[in-house]
Coordinates of C-alpha atoms in Angstrom, one line a residue:
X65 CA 0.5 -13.6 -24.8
X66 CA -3.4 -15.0 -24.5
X67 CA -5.0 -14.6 -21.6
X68 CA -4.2 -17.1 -18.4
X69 CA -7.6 -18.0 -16.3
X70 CA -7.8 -18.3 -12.1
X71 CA -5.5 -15.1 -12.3
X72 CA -5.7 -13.8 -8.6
X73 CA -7.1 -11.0 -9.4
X74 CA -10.2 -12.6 -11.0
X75 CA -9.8 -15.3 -8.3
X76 CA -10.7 -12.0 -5.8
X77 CA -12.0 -9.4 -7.7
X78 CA -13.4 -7.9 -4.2
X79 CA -9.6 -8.3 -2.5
X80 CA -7.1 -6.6 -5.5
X81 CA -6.0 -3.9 -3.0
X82 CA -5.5 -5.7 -0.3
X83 CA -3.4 -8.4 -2.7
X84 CA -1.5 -5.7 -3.7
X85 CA -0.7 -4.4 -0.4
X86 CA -0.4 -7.9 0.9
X87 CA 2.2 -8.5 -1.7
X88 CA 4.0 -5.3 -1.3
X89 CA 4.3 -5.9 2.4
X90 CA 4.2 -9.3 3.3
X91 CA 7.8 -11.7 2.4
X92 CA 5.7 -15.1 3.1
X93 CA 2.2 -13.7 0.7
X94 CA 4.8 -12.5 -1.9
X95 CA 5.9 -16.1 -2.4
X96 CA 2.8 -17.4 -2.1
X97 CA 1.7 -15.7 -4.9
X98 CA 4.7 -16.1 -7.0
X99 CA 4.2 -19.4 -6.8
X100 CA 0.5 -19.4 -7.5
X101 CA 1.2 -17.4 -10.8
X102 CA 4.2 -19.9 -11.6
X103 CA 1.8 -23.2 -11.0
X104 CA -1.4 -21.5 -12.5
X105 CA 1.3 -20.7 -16.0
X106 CA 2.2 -24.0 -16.3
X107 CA -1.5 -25.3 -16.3
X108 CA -2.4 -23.0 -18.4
X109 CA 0.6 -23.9 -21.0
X110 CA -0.4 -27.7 -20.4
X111 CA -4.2 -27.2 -21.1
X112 CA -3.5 -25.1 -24.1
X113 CA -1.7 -28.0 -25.6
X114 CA 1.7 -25.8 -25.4
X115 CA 3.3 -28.3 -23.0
X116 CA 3.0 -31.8 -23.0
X117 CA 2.1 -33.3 -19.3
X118 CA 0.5 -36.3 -18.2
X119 CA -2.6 -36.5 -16.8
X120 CA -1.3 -37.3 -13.4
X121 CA 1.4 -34.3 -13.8
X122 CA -1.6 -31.7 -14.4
X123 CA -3.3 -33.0 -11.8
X124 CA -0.6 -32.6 -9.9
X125 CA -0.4 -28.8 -10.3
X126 CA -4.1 -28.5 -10.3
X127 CA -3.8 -29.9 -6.7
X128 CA -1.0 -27.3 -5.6
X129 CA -2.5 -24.3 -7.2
X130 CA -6.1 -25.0 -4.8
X131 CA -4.0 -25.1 -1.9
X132 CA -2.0 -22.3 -2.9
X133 CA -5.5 -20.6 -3.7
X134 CA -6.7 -21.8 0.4
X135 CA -3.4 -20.7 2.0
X136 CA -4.1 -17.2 -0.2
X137 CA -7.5 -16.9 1.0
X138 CA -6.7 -17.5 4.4
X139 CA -4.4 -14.7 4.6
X140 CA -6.9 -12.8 2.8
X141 CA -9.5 -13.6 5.7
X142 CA -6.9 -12.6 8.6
X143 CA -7.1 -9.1 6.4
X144 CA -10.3 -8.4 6.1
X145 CA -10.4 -8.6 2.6
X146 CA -13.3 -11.5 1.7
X147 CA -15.9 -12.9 4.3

């Protein structure tokens, strides 16, 4: 399998434990990121030229994943884990 960019982990290189304890422990970050890896796959398949989308469709997904991304980040604030 190649390589899928805006992984979380390169997303918040500074955060990886706390994503991993935040995904361990927490039901609502858990789907959060499930989701997040779900939406950023299906980019990731449509810019590869794997999956055919329309323009609006990627755009689409391009628009969930950031707020998925902001939600994340948020959560990752309340933690402690980014500034």
């Amino acid at each position: 399998m190649t390589h899928v960019p805006h992984e979380l982990q390169e997303e918040f290189p500074e955060a990886a434990e706390v994503l991993h304890q935040l995904k361990m422990a927490n039901p609502h970050f858990q789907a959060l990121a499930e989701r997040y890896a779900q939406v950023n796959h299906e980019i990731h398949l449509i810019e590869s030229e794997v999956q055919p989308a329309s323009d609006m469709a990627a755009e689409d997904l391009k628009k969930e994943r950031l707020v998925l991304k902001d939600e994340i980040a948020d959560l990752l604030r309340d933690a402690g884990a980014i500034g």
